[in-house]
Structures are given as structure tokens and as C-alpha cells.
Amino acid sequence: MYKYRFYLVVLISLLIRFHPIDAQSSRRPFLEEGKIWKYEFWDVSFIDDNDMFNGILSFVIQGDTIINNRNCFKSYLAMRGKSEYFVALYEEGGKVYFYDDGSASPSLLYDFGISIEDSVYNNDLDEYIYCLDIDTIDACGELYVRYHFYNEFSNVFVGNERIYGYEFFTYWIDGIGGVRWPFKKPFYGKAMTEFKSCTLDGRVVFTHEDFYQKANIHSATTESPSDHRQEVYDLQGRMVQTPQYGGLYIQGGRKFIFR
């Protein structure tokens, strides 16, 4: 009896160890109590450099509230030694929503169930951006799903020909959010930001450098978006192994600028 039990335990362990990870079913929660996002921030709205704020912004999930009979997390924005309530958020079905000040209806912040070639509206650009690749990366010893977003362009010319295509815009990381802001943009006007870190329970779980990790191809399933990645070609139709920064290329029938 114990002999069979031993073999059963070994078999289960092997299945867990070698079963490929499904990117969508292994989603990480975005909203967690005590989670902190830190960004370095420059306000370049002022001509006088003496008025320009340069410092660290922290977005913190702390406490909960009920809005329209829905349980929500509360977020706070901390800067210059002060902390104030920011927005309420909730997560449902792979999507993250927030309630803006005075709004009775929630707005979509992230859709982590998005597929390749799907589009989402971006408030900063006031236009749609397109998810053209999804892969997985290792960060701080954990596996994360990364979404690559591009926006359309039409201001590139080759000779007299106007080229229409896609230019890399930003990354989303499942459970972490975007490179520029984790939630909605907190200020109007001109601002420059750089993601520094995301911490949970006092432990750093993601850093700025992690956004740009090489894809972890060994973590993908046979049905994962990484397997749909296509070869890159130059405008003469030659396959390119190492695209050059700022170069114009073709992938999957789409023209894009490599950034």
C-alpha cells in the first residue's frame, strides 16, 4: 500500500514540475493589500527649473471601500511627505477597473485577458494601442506575463512613399501594470516618469530593469502567444535576426519601428 502511495506522490510531483505554465490561467492579482508602486517623477511644466518637482511618487493599496454595492480597494498617492486618497479600484475576470472622482460608473484600467491583435484605448495618446505580442519573463524569481503594445504611425517616408505601420509604445506586466503609471495619470500637463519598483509585504517583486528582460521561452505552453511570434524582415524582404534600434521592419505583415 505504501509502495503505491510513494509512486503516486512521485507521479504527481513530476506532473507539477514538468507541466507547462499556461500564461492566462497563472494570472497574478493586480490589487493586493499593502502593494506599493514607486516612480521617479519630473514635472517639466515649468520653465524655471527651481519650480520643477523631482522626486519619488508612491502609489499604495491600503484599505477598502464599497461603491455601488461593489467591494473596492482604496489607493493613495504619496509625495513630498504627504499621502492622499487617489482612486478606488476593483478586479474582475482579468480586468482592473477604477472609479474616478465623482464618477458613478467604473472605467477600465487594464485587461489582462487581452489577446494578440486586440486593441485598448489609451488616455495619454487619445487613441487606441494594439497588443502585438505576449510573452513571459522571470523577475525576482517569479514568472510574469508581459504584453507588448504598439501605436499606429503614418509619418514615416521611404522616398516619396508614406509608410503606415506600428511603433512600440509600452509594456504591461500582469500583476504589475504599465511602465508609465500603475493607475490613471495623476497630473495634467507635462511629466516624465520612470518606474522604480513594486513591493509587496516589504519585498521587492518587480524592478525597472525587469520590464526589459529577455523573454522566457521555456515557460510558454504550446498554445501560448510566444509561439505565435513571427520572423522579422527588413523592407527588402530579408530576414533580420537582430533588429536595429529605430529601424523600420515588417513582422506578420505589419510594418513597425523597432524601439
GROMACS .gro file of C-alpha atoms in nm:
model
  259
    1MET     CA    1   0.000   0.000   0.000
    2TYR     CA    2   0.276   0.242   0.099
    3LYS     CA    3   0.470   0.144  -0.212
    4TYR     CA    4   0.184   0.250  -0.442
    5ARG     CA    5   0.132   0.568  -0.243
    6PHE     CA    6   0.502   0.653  -0.289
    7TYR     CA    7   0.478   0.608  -0.669
    8LEU     CA    8   0.162   0.818  -0.677
    9VAL     CA    9   0.334   1.105  -0.494
   10VAL     CA   10   0.631   1.085  -0.732
   11LEU     CA   11   0.399   1.090  -1.035
   12ILE     CA   12   0.208   1.395  -0.909
   13SER     CA   13   0.535   1.575  -0.836
   14LEU     CA   14   0.661   1.510  -1.189
   15LEU     CA   15   0.336   1.633  -1.341
   16ILE     CA   16   0.356   1.956  -1.141
   17ARG     CA   17   0.725   2.001  -1.221
   18PHE     CA   18   0.705   1.949  -1.596
   19HIS     CA   19   0.356   2.060  -1.685
   20PRO     CA   20   0.396   2.375  -1.893
   21ILE     CA   21   0.266   2.700  -1.749
   22ASP     CA   22  -0.043   2.849  -1.906
   23ALA     CA   23   0.007   3.227  -1.911
   24GLN     CA   24  -0.361   3.310  -1.878
   25SER     CA   25  -0.450   3.058  -1.607
   26SER     CA   26  -0.148   3.163  -1.396
   27ARG     CA   27  -0.257   3.527  -1.369
   28ARG     CA   28  -0.127   3.731  -1.081
   29PRO     CA   29  -0.358   3.958  -0.885
   30PHE     CA   30  -0.303   4.326  -0.954
   31LEU     CA   31  -0.474   4.458  -0.642
   32GLU     CA   32  -0.324   4.336  -0.314
   33GLU     CA   33  -0.335   4.499   0.027
   34GLY     CA   34  -0.011   4.684   0.104
   35LYS     CA   35   0.122   4.676  -0.252
   36ILE     CA   36   0.339   4.979  -0.338
   37TRP     CA   37   0.450   5.114  -0.675
   38LYS     CA   38   0.735   5.369  -0.677
   39TYR     CA   39   0.811   5.605  -0.966
   40GLU     CA   40   1.074   5.870  -1.013
   41PHE     CA   41   0.896   6.182  -1.134
   42TRP     CA   42   0.992   6.506  -1.310
   43ASP     CA   43   0.737   6.783  -1.363
   44VAL     CA   44   0.857   6.975  -1.669
   45SER     CA   45   0.555   7.205  -1.688
   46PHE     CA   46   0.757   7.497  -1.552
   47ILE     CA   47   1.020   7.698  -1.736
   48ASP     CA   48   1.205   7.779  -1.413
   49ASP     CA   49   1.397   7.471  -1.303
   50ASN     CA   50   1.368   7.587  -0.944
   51ASP     CA   51   0.993   7.518  -0.959
   52MET     CA   52   1.034   7.173  -1.113
   53PHE     CA   53   0.945   6.888  -0.878
   54ASN     CA   54   1.188   6.600  -0.892
   55GLY     CA   55   1.123   6.317  -0.654
   56ILE     CA   56   0.958   5.984  -0.582
   57LEU     CA   57   0.586   5.917  -0.616
   58SER     CA   58   0.440   5.617  -0.437
   59PHE     CA   59   0.105   5.455  -0.514
   60VAL     CA   60  -0.019   5.243  -0.224
   61ILE     CA   61  -0.309   4.998  -0.189
   62GLN     CA   62  -0.446   5.043   0.161
   63GLY     CA   63  -0.789   4.957   0.293
   64ASP     CA   64  -1.116   4.901   0.115
   65THR     CA   65  -1.447   5.067   0.047
   66ILE     CA   66  -1.786   4.992  -0.111
   67ILE     CA   67  -1.902   5.176  -0.422
   68ASN     CA   68  -2.234   5.085  -0.587
   69ASN     CA   69  -2.252   4.768  -0.377
   70ARG     CA   70  -1.910   4.659  -0.504
   71ASN     CA   71  -1.609   4.590  -0.283
   72CYS     CA   72  -1.314   4.804  -0.392
   73PHE     CA   73  -0.956   4.863  -0.285
   74LYS     CA   74  -0.853   5.216  -0.194
   75SER     CA   75  -0.533   5.363  -0.338
   76TYR     CA   76  -0.327   5.652  -0.206
   77LEU     CA   77  -0.073   5.879  -0.371
   78ALA     CA   78   0.227   5.974  -0.156
   79MET     CA   79   0.467   6.254  -0.248
   80ARG     CA   80   0.664   6.526  -0.071
   81GLY     CA   81   0.600   6.358   0.261
   82LYS     CA   82   0.221   6.371   0.220
   83SER     CA   83  -0.030   6.100   0.137
   84GLU     CA   84  -0.380   6.150  -0.001
   85TYR     CA   85  -0.659   5.930  -0.130
   86PHE     CA   86  -0.634   5.871  -0.504
   87VAL     CA   87  -0.889   5.630  -0.662
   88ALA     CA   88  -1.090   5.319  -0.576
   89LEU     CA   89  -1.027   5.006  -0.784
   90TYR     CA   90  -1.157   4.654  -0.825
   91GLU     CA   91  -1.051   4.347  -1.023
   92GLU     CA   92  -1.284   4.110  -1.203
   93GLY     CA   93  -1.234   3.848  -1.474
   94GLY     CA   94  -0.879   3.955  -1.555
   95LYS     CA   95  -0.980   4.320  -1.586
   96VAL     CA   96  -0.899   4.607  -1.350
   97TYR     CA   97  -1.142   4.899  -1.314
   98PHE     CA   98  -1.127   5.227  -1.123
   99TYR     CA   99  -1.378   5.486  -1.005
  100ASP     CA  100  -1.269   5.838  -1.083
  101ASP     CA  101  -1.364   6.126  -0.855
  102GLY     CA  102  -1.739   6.185  -0.868
  103SER     CA  103  -1.797   5.912  -1.127
  104ALA     CA  104  -2.078   5.665  -1.069
  105SER     CA  105  -1.952   5.430  -1.341
  106PRO     CA  106  -1.615   5.249  -1.339
  107SER     CA  107  -1.352   5.294  -1.611
  108LEU     CA  108  -1.141   5.012  -1.750
  109LEU     CA  109  -0.775   5.039  -1.648
  110TYR     CA  110  -0.626   4.705  -1.760
  111ASP     CA  111  -0.748   4.399  -1.947
  112PHE     CA  112  -0.502   4.120  -1.871
  113GLY     CA  113  -0.713   3.878  -2.072
  114ILE     CA  114  -0.627   4.062  -2.392
  115SER     CA  115  -0.509   3.864  -2.695
  116ILE     CA  116  -0.262   3.941  -2.969
  117GLU     CA  117  -0.401   4.198  -3.220
  118ASP     CA  118  -0.660   4.323  -2.969
  119SER     CA  119  -0.669   4.698  -2.904
  120VAL     CA  120  -0.732   4.912  -2.596
  121TYR     CA  121  -0.793   5.286  -2.564
  122ASN     CA  122  -0.504   5.486  -2.421
  123ASN     CA  123  -0.590   5.814  -2.250
  124ASP     CA  124  -0.238   5.959  -2.277
  125LEU     CA  125  -0.235   5.924  -2.656
  126ASP     CA  126  -0.609   5.974  -2.701
  127GLU     CA  127  -0.606   5.681  -2.942
  128TYR     CA  128  -0.606   5.303  -2.948
  129ILE     CA  129  -0.294   5.096  -2.891
  130TYR     CA  130  -0.253   4.740  -3.016
  131CYS     CA  131  -0.121   4.431  -2.841
  132LEU     CA  132   0.111   4.270  -3.096
  133ASP     CA  133   0.299   4.025  -2.876
  134ILE     CA  134   0.268   3.847  -2.542
  135ASP     CA  135   0.549   3.661  -2.368
  136THR     CA  136   0.668   3.563  -2.022
  137ILE     CA  137   0.967   3.684  -1.820
  138ASP     CA  138   1.142   3.592  -1.496
  139ALA     CA  139   1.155   3.873  -1.242
  140CYS     CA  140   1.277   3.848  -0.883
  141GLY     CA  141   1.248   3.470  -0.904
  142GLU     CA  142   0.886   3.473  -1.026
  143LEU     CA  143   0.719   3.428  -1.365
  144TYR     CA  144   0.522   3.719  -1.515
  145VAL     CA  145   0.322   3.765  -1.834
  146ARG     CA  146   0.431   4.064  -2.046
  147TYR     CA  147   0.214   4.242  -2.305
  148HIS     CA  148   0.374   4.446  -2.588
  149PHE     CA  149   0.171   4.746  -2.706
  150TYR     CA  150   0.218   4.948  -3.025
  151ASN     CA  151   0.051   5.256  -3.167
  152GLU     CA  152  -0.010   5.325  -3.535
  153PHE     CA  153   0.205   5.574  -3.724
  154SER     CA  154   0.184   5.735  -4.068
  155ASN     CA  155   0.460   5.994  -4.057
  156VAL     CA  156   0.745   5.781  -4.192
  157PHE     CA  157   0.852   5.812  -4.556
  158VAL     CA  158   1.069   5.584  -4.768
  159GLY     CA  159   1.147   5.803  -5.067
  160ASN     CA  160   0.814   5.957  -5.161
  161GLU     CA  161   0.611   5.672  -5.015
  162ARG     CA  162   0.432   5.726  -4.687
  163ILE     CA  163   0.467   5.419  -4.466
  164TYR     CA  164   0.186   5.311  -4.235
  165GLY     CA  165   0.272   5.078  -3.954
  166TYR     CA  166   0.320   5.031  -3.581
  167GLU     CA  167   0.565   5.178  -3.334
  168PHE     CA  168   0.640   5.025  -2.995
  169PHE     CA  169   0.465   5.222  -2.721
  170THR     CA  170   0.470   5.045  -2.385
  171TYR     CA  171   0.462   4.722  -2.183
  172TRP     CA  172   0.204   4.587  -1.945
  173ILE     CA  173   0.303   4.329  -1.685
  174ASP     CA  174   0.035   4.105  -1.538
  175GLY     CA  175   0.003   4.190  -1.170
  176ILE     CA  176   0.227   4.498  -1.203
  177GLY     CA  177   0.071   4.725  -1.466
  178GLY     CA  178   0.230   4.972  -1.705
  179VAL     CA  179   0.571   5.134  -1.735
  180ARG     CA  180   0.443   5.492  -1.705
  181TRP     CA  181   0.174   5.479  -1.437
  182PRO     CA  182   0.017   5.192  -1.243
  183PHE     CA  183  -0.324   5.365  -1.236
  184LYS     CA  184  -0.455   5.670  -1.417
  185LYS     CA  185  -0.219   5.965  -1.473
  186PRO     CA  186  -0.229   6.170  -1.151
  187PHE     CA  187  -0.144   6.508  -1.304
  188TYR     CA  188  -0.224   6.719  -1.604
  189GLY     CA  189   0.048   6.891  -1.802
  190LYS     CA  190   0.393   6.765  -1.890
  191ALA     CA  191   0.551   6.500  -1.675
  192MET     CA  192   0.827   6.244  -1.709
  193THR     CA  193   0.831   5.928  -1.504
  194GLU     CA  194   1.045   5.620  -1.457
  195PHE     CA  195   0.922   5.308  -1.283
  196LYS     CA  196   1.150   5.220  -0.991
  197SER     CA  197   0.998   4.921  -0.812
  198CYS     CA  198   0.692   4.738  -0.692
  199THR     CA  199   0.694   4.593  -0.341
  200LEU     CA  200   0.460   4.364  -0.151
  201ASP     CA  201   0.490   4.280   0.220
  202GLY     CA  202   0.822   4.465   0.229
  203ARG     CA  203   0.971   4.254  -0.053
  204VAL     CA  204   1.064   4.391  -0.397
  205VAL     CA  205   0.870   4.186  -0.653
  206PHE     CA  206   0.947   4.385  -0.969
  207THR     CA  207   1.204   4.645  -1.079
  208HIS     CA  208   1.251   4.886  -1.370
  209GLU     CA  209   1.501   4.653  -1.538
  210ASP     CA  210   1.253   4.364  -1.525
  211PHE     CA  211   1.029   4.530  -1.786
  212TYR     CA  212   1.304   4.474  -2.042
  213GLN     CA  213   1.405   4.117  -1.958
  214LYS     CA  214   1.454   3.871  -2.240
  215ALA     CA  215   1.151   3.651  -2.294
  216ASN     CA  216   1.145   3.326  -2.100
  217ILE     CA  217   1.056   3.096  -2.390
  218HIS     CA  218   1.084   2.785  -2.171
  219SER     CA  219   0.781   2.893  -1.967
  220ALA     CA  220   0.538   2.906  -2.260
  221THR     CA  221   0.285   2.637  -2.343
  222THR     CA  222   0.236   2.503  -2.693
  223GLU     CA  223  -0.067   2.729  -2.718
  224SER     CA  224   0.095   3.038  -2.566
  225PRO     CA  225   0.123   3.367  -2.755
  226SER     CA  226   0.504   3.332  -2.763
  227ASP     CA  227   0.467   3.051  -3.015
  228HIS     CA  228   0.280   3.286  -3.249
  229ARG     CA  229   0.579   3.518  -3.269
  230GLN     CA  230   0.683   3.560  -3.632
  231GLU     CA  231   1.007   3.633  -3.808
  232VAL     CA  232   1.116   3.992  -3.864
  233TYR     CA  233   1.208   4.117  -4.213
  234ASP     CA  234   1.351   4.440  -4.349
  235LEU     CA  235   1.175   4.635  -4.625
  236GLN     CA  236   1.364   4.434  -4.888
  237GLY     CA  237   1.213   4.111  -4.755
  238ARG     CA  238   1.532   3.982  -4.592
  239MET     CA  239   1.500   3.806  -4.257
  240VAL     CA  240   1.656   4.004  -3.971
  241GLN     CA  241   1.794   3.826  -3.665
  242THR     CA  242   1.891   4.140  -3.471
  243PRO     CA  243   1.675   4.447  -3.549
  244GLN     CA  244   1.847   4.782  -3.501
  245TYR     CA  245   1.700   5.049  -3.275
  246GLY     CA  246   1.488   5.295  -3.476
  247GLY     CA  247   1.483   5.068  -3.781
  248LEU     CA  248   1.171   5.006  -3.989
  249TYR     CA  249   1.080   4.636  -4.022
  250ILE     CA  250   0.796   4.401  -4.115
  251GLN     CA  251   0.652   4.134  -3.887
  252GLY     CA  252   0.337   3.937  -3.951
  253GLY     CA  253   0.254   4.161  -4.248
  254ARG     CA  254   0.277   4.477  -4.034
  255LYS     CA  255   0.538   4.750  -4.058
  256PHE     CA  256   0.680   4.868  -3.727
  257ILE     CA  257   0.966   5.076  -3.585
  258PHE     CA  258   1.190   4.876  -3.353
  259ARG     CA  259   1.238   5.052  -3.017
   0.00000   0.00000   0.00000
